[in-house]
């Protein structure tokens, strides 16, 4: 289970905070333990590309989680802008083949000289969604696993670098996607942690056993009394699970 992105560990810390000061403080309190930090809509809507560039300049490896979803032309042009920021991972919705192809091509076009292109991850079904939530969107009785598999295969066919799904779907996906296709899983909760709005949760260790390449952890780190200690405990759990 080796990953082309894996010089260290497989933990991505979500910086789900409101201000650059809080983001820098959370990064500092994580003590360099996670391999990546993830910026999402909250920070990007408030503080935009400048904050991304600042984090990159300070040495952070950044996943930008904006979950783009629009017509192919618009997503392509937005992706080209993001590719110039030094971001390594970028999310779009697995919502149409043409849109996904446009994002992949734009990531390559907008690449920074001397660096690999930004990787495009397609979000399949949000980890906050249950079977009932998905059914309400008009999927006509298809299960979450069916929809995730269909969207993941579309992501493979359109040249995306990986997908985002819950760890519950990862074992099934491993059997049908190429071995270097990244499977990134949010909805991770250490034993006893509050799931909050997440429906399809799994522990860090079980996510590794299932075959996740990278896990995304937000509130269990952000809200910990000692985020670095919480991150280290998660990394140790992941390493123990992988060597078991
Ligand atoms: O706090 P928590 O660990 O639930 O945070 C999960 C993070 O992963 C959030 O930033 C959320 O936006 C993101 N995410 C998710 N489900 C997806 C894709 C991204 O929870 N399918």
Short mmCIF file of C-alpha atoms and ligand atoms in Angstrom, two decimals:
data_model
loop_
_atom_site.label_atom_id
_atom_site.label_comp_id
_atom_site.label_asym_id
_atom_site.label_seq_id
_atom_site.Cartn_x
_atom_site.Cartn_y
_atom_site.Cartn_z
CA UNK A 1 0.00 0.00 0.00
CA UNK A 2 2.61 2.57 -0.98
CA UNK A 3 1.57 6.02 -2.12
CA UNK A 4 3.44 8.40 -4.44
CA UNK A 5 2.61 11.14 -1.93
CA UNK A 6 3.96 9.45 1.14
CA UNK A 7 7.37 10.51 2.39
CA UNK A 8 5.99 10.73 5.94
CA UNK A 9 2.64 9.73 7.27
CA UNK A 10 -0.84 9.68 5.79
CA UNK A 11 -2.54 12.29 7.97
CA UNK A 12 -4.17 15.44 6.56
CA UNK A 13 -5.27 17.99 9.18
CA UNK A 14 -8.30 20.07 8.20
CA UNK A 15 -7.83 23.74 9.14
CA UNK A 16 -11.52 24.41 9.70
CA UNK A 17 -11.12 27.79 11.42
CA UNK A 18 -12.18 31.33 10.57
CA UNK A 19 -9.05 33.47 10.46
CA UNK A 20 -5.44 33.29 9.23
CA UNK A 21 -4.27 33.80 12.83
CA UNK A 22 -6.25 30.76 13.95
CA UNK A 23 -4.97 28.76 10.95
CA UNK A 24 -1.33 29.57 11.69
CA UNK A 25 -1.88 28.87 15.38
CA UNK A 26 -3.47 25.47 14.63
CA UNK A 27 -0.60 24.60 12.25
CA UNK A 28 1.89 25.55 14.99
CA UNK A 29 0.02 23.55 17.62
CA UNK A 30 0.09 20.46 15.38
CA UNK A 31 3.88 20.52 15.67
CA UNK A 32 4.53 19.38 12.09
CA UNK A 33 2.97 15.95 12.72
CA UNK A 34 0.45 15.80 9.82
CA UNK A 35 1.87 15.46 6.29
CA UNK A 36 -0.67 17.87 4.79
CA UNK A 37 -2.99 20.65 5.90
CA UNK A 38 -6.37 21.07 4.25
CA UNK A 39 -7.92 24.45 3.60
CA UNK A 40 -11.61 24.46 2.92
CA UNK A 41 -14.39 26.82 2.01
CA UNK A 42 -14.37 28.71 5.31
CA UNK A 43 -10.79 29.98 5.10
CA UNK A 44 -10.76 30.33 1.32
CA UNK A 45 -14.00 32.35 1.23
CA UNK A 46 -12.67 34.65 3.94
CA UNK A 47 -9.01 34.93 3.08
CA UNK A 48 -8.51 33.42 -0.36
CA UNK A 49 -5.39 32.69 -2.38
CA UNK A 50 -3.12 34.93 -0.27
CA UNK A 51 -3.49 32.64 2.75
CA UNK A 52 -2.87 29.54 0.63
CA UNK A 53 0.31 31.07 -0.77
CA UNK A 54 1.43 32.09 2.72
CA UNK A 55 1.01 28.55 4.06
CA UNK A 56 2.86 27.12 1.05
CA UNK A 57 5.64 29.68 1.52
CA UNK A 58 5.97 28.56 5.15
CA UNK A 59 6.53 24.99 3.95
CA UNK A 60 3.08 23.44 4.35
CA UNK A 61 1.88 20.82 1.88
CA UNK A 62 -1.63 21.99 1.07
CA UNK A 63 -4.84 20.24 0.04
CA UNK A 64 -7.36 22.82 -1.17
CA UNK A 65 -10.85 21.45 -0.59
CA UNK A 66 -13.22 23.71 -2.52
CA UNK A 67 -15.20 20.87 -4.13
CA UNK A 68 -15.63 22.70 -7.43
CA UNK A 69 -18.81 21.96 -9.39
CA UNK A 70 -19.80 24.09 -12.44
CA UNK A 71 -19.74 23.91 -16.22
CA UNK A 72 -16.48 22.47 -17.62
CA UNK A 73 -15.22 25.84 -18.93
CA UNK A 74 -15.66 27.54 -15.55
CA UNK A 75 -14.16 24.68 -13.54
CA UNK A 76 -11.22 24.48 -15.95
CA UNK A 77 -10.48 28.18 -15.64
CA UNK A 78 -10.83 28.13 -11.84
CA UNK A 79 -8.59 25.06 -11.59
CA UNK A 80 -5.89 26.77 -13.66
CA UNK A 81 -5.90 29.63 -11.13
CA UNK A 82 -5.61 27.21 -8.19
CA UNK A 83 -2.78 25.26 -9.88
CA UNK A 84 -0.58 28.35 -9.77
CA UNK A 85 -0.82 28.64 -5.96
CA UNK A 86 1.48 25.74 -5.06
CA UNK A 87 -1.37 23.52 -3.85
CA UNK A 88 -0.68 19.76 -4.18
CA UNK A 89 -4.22 18.36 -3.91
CA UNK A 90 -7.43 19.98 -5.08
CA UNK A 91 -11.03 18.70 -4.90
CA UNK A 92 -13.85 18.86 -7.42
CA UNK A 93 -17.17 17.02 -7.37
CA UNK A 94 -17.35 13.81 -9.42
CA UNK A 95 -20.35 15.36 -11.13
CA UNK A 96 -19.65 15.17 -14.87
CA UNK A 97 -17.00 13.61 -17.09
CA UNK A 98 -16.46 16.78 -19.13
CA UNK A 99 -16.00 18.88 -16.00
CA UNK A 100 -13.53 16.42 -14.50
CA UNK A 101 -11.51 16.26 -17.75
CA UNK A 102 -11.43 20.07 -17.87
CA UNK A 103 -10.03 20.20 -14.32
CA UNK A 104 -7.37 17.57 -15.06
CA UNK A 105 -6.23 19.40 -18.21
CA UNK A 106 -6.18 22.76 -16.44
CA UNK A 107 -4.10 21.39 -13.55
CA UNK A 108 -1.53 20.27 -16.07
CA UNK A 109 -1.65 23.57 -18.02
CA UNK A 110 -1.38 25.70 -14.87
CA UNK A 111 1.45 23.70 -13.28
CA UNK A 112 4.36 25.55 -11.71
CA UNK A 113 7.61 24.94 -13.61
CA UNK A 114 9.71 22.21 -12.03
CA UNK A 115 6.86 20.87 -9.89
CA UNK A 116 4.43 18.02 -10.56
CA UNK A 117 0.94 19.15 -11.57
CA UNK A 118 -1.59 19.71 -8.79
CA UNK A 119 -3.49 16.45 -8.25
CA UNK A 120 -7.22 16.41 -8.82
CA UNK A 121 -9.36 14.48 -6.34
CA UNK A 122 -13.01 13.85 -7.19
CA UNK A 123 -15.47 13.89 -4.30
CA UNK A 124 -17.83 10.92 -4.72
CA UNK A 125 -20.50 11.02 -1.97
CA UNK A 126 -19.98 13.27 1.05
CA UNK A 127 -19.22 11.45 4.30
CA UNK A 128 -21.96 13.50 5.96
CA UNK A 129 -24.59 11.78 3.78
CA UNK A 130 -26.59 8.69 4.73
CA UNK A 131 -28.44 6.37 2.31
CA UNK A 132 -31.60 8.40 3.03
CA UNK A 133 -29.89 11.73 2.29
CA UNK A 134 -28.55 10.34 -0.99
CA UNK A 135 -31.94 8.90 -1.98
CA UNK A 136 -33.53 12.33 -1.51
CA UNK A 137 -31.28 13.68 -4.27
CA UNK A 138 -32.88 11.35 -6.84
CA UNK A 139 -30.53 8.39 -7.10
CA UNK A 140 -33.46 5.99 -7.60
CA UNK A 141 -32.61 3.35 -5.03
CA UNK A 142 -28.89 3.09 -5.81
CA UNK A 143 -26.84 2.41 -2.68
CA UNK A 144 -24.05 4.73 -1.52
CA UNK A 145 -21.54 2.02 -2.52
CA UNK A 146 -23.01 1.83 -6.05
CA UNK A 147 -22.88 5.61 -6.50
CA UNK A 148 -19.36 5.89 -5.06
CA UNK A 149 -18.13 3.08 -7.36
CA UNK A 150 -19.71 4.65 -10.45
CA UNK A 151 -18.26 8.09 -9.67
CA UNK A 152 -14.83 6.66 -8.80
CA UNK A 153 -14.65 4.80 -12.11
CA UNK A 154 -15.61 8.03 -13.89
CA UNK A 155 -12.77 9.75 -12.03
CA UNK A 156 -10.34 7.07 -13.23
CA UNK A 157 -11.62 7.33 -16.81
CA UNK A 158 -11.29 11.11 -16.90
CA UNK A 159 -7.70 11.18 -15.62
CA UNK A 160 -8.29 12.32 -12.04
CA UNK A 161 -5.57 11.36 -9.56
CA UNK A 162 -7.89 10.01 -6.89
CA UNK A 163 -11.20 10.30 -5.11
CA UNK A 164 -12.60 11.33 -1.76
CA UNK A 165 -15.03 8.87 -0.15
CA UNK A 166 -15.69 7.40 3.26
CA UNK A 167 -13.40 4.67 4.52
CA UNK A 168 -16.40 2.32 4.39
CA UNK A 169 -16.16 2.27 0.59
CA UNK A 170 -12.38 1.96 0.34
CA UNK A 171 -11.99 -1.83 0.38
CA UNK A 172 -14.57 -2.13 -2.41
CA UNK A 173 -12.83 0.65 -4.41
CA UNK A 174 -9.33 -0.84 -4.02
CA UNK A 175 -10.49 -3.81 -6.05
CA UNK A 176 -11.63 -1.71 -9.03
CA UNK A 177 -9.25 1.29 -9.30
CA UNK A 178 -5.56 1.35 -10.33
CA UNK A 179 -3.09 0.80 -7.46
CA UNK A 180 -1.65 4.34 -7.70
CA UNK A 181 -5.12 5.98 -7.64
CA UNK A 182 -5.40 7.92 -4.37
CA UNK A 183 -8.19 7.06 -1.94
CA UNK A 184 -8.63 9.93 0.52
CA UNK A 185 -11.03 9.49 3.41
CA UNK A 186 -12.56 12.09 5.72
CA UNK A 187 -15.13 11.10 8.34
CA UNK A 188 -12.37 9.75 10.58
CA UNK A 189 -12.96 9.47 14.30
CA UNK A 190 -10.67 7.97 16.94
CA UNK A 191 -12.57 5.64 19.32
CA UNK A 192 -14.91 7.69 21.52
CA UNK A 193 -14.72 10.91 19.45
CA UNK A 194 -17.95 12.78 18.68
CA UNK A 195 -19.02 12.12 15.05
CA UNK A 196 -20.74 15.54 14.80
CA UNK A 197 -22.48 15.76 11.41
CA UNK A 198 -20.50 12.87 9.89
CA UNK A 199 -22.56 9.76 9.12
CA UNK A 200 -20.02 7.31 7.63
CA UNK A 201 -17.18 7.36 10.15
CA UNK A 202 -14.27 5.02 10.81
CA UNK A 203 -11.25 4.97 13.14
CA UNK A 204 -7.78 5.89 11.76
CA UNK A 205 -6.53 2.32 12.20
CA UNK A 206 -9.50 0.71 10.49
CA UNK A 207 -9.26 3.23 7.62
CA UNK A 208 -5.66 2.06 7.05
CA UNK A 209 -6.69 -1.60 7.20
CA UNK A 210 -9.44 -0.85 4.66
CA UNK A 211 -6.86 0.66 2.28
CA UNK A 212 -7.07 4.47 2.63
CA UNK A 213 -4.03 6.31 1.26
CA UNK A 214 -4.66 9.49 3.21
CA UNK A 215 -7.11 10.32 6.00
CA UNK A 216 -8.57 13.77 6.71
CA UNK A 217 -9.13 14.72 10.35
CA UNK A 218 -10.69 18.02 11.40
CA UNK A 219 -12.50 18.50 14.69
CA UNK A 220 -10.72 15.73 16.65
CA UNK A 221 -7.47 17.69 16.10
CA UNK A 222 -8.77 21.25 16.07
CA UNK A 223 -10.71 20.80 19.31
CA UNK A 224 -8.07 18.73 21.15
CA UNK A 225 -6.42 20.20 24.23
CA UNK A 226 -3.07 19.18 22.73
CA UNK A 227 -3.45 18.89 18.92
CA UNK A 228 0.12 17.61 18.38
CA UNK A 229 -0.43 14.80 20.91
CA UNK A 230 -3.78 13.95 19.30
CA UNK A 231 -2.12 13.90 15.85
CA UNK A 232 0.73 11.72 17.09
CA UNK A 233 -1.76 9.25 18.61
CA UNK A 234 -3.57 9.04 15.26
CA UNK A 235 -0.31 8.51 13.34
CA UNK A 236 0.77 5.78 15.77
CA UNK A 237 -2.61 4.08 15.40
CA UNK A 238 -2.27 4.24 11.60
CA UNK A 239 1.27 2.85 11.66
CA UNK A 240 0.30 0.02 14.03
CA UNK A 241 -2.63 -0.91 11.78
CA UNK A 242 -0.45 -0.90 8.66
CA UNK A 243 2.24 -3.10 10.19
CA UNK A 244 -0.23 -5.55 11.79
O1 LIG B 1 -14.17 17.68 11.54
P1 LIG B 1 -14.13 16.56 10.54
O2 LIG B 1 -13.02 15.55 10.82
O3 LIG B 1 -15.46 15.90 10.35
O4 LIG B 1 -13.74 17.30 9.18
C1 LIG B 1 -13.74 16.65 7.94
C2 LIG B 1 -13.22 17.59 6.89
O5 LIG B 1 -13.22 16.90 5.66
C3 LIG B 1 -14.06 18.84 6.69
O6 LIG B 1 -13.17 19.90 6.37
C4 LIG B 1 -14.94 18.51 5.52
O7 LIG B 1 -15.25 19.65 4.74
C5 LIG B 1 -14.06 17.56 4.72
N1 LIG B 1 -14.75 16.58 3.87
C6 LIG B 1 -15.68 15.70 4.35
N2 LIG B 1 -16.32 14.83 3.50
C7 LIG B 1 -16.00 14.80 2.22
C8 LIG B 1 -15.03 15.68 1.72
C9 LIG B 1 -14.40 16.56 2.59
O8 LIG B 1 -15.95 15.68 5.56
N3 LIG B 1 -16.56 13.92 1.41
#
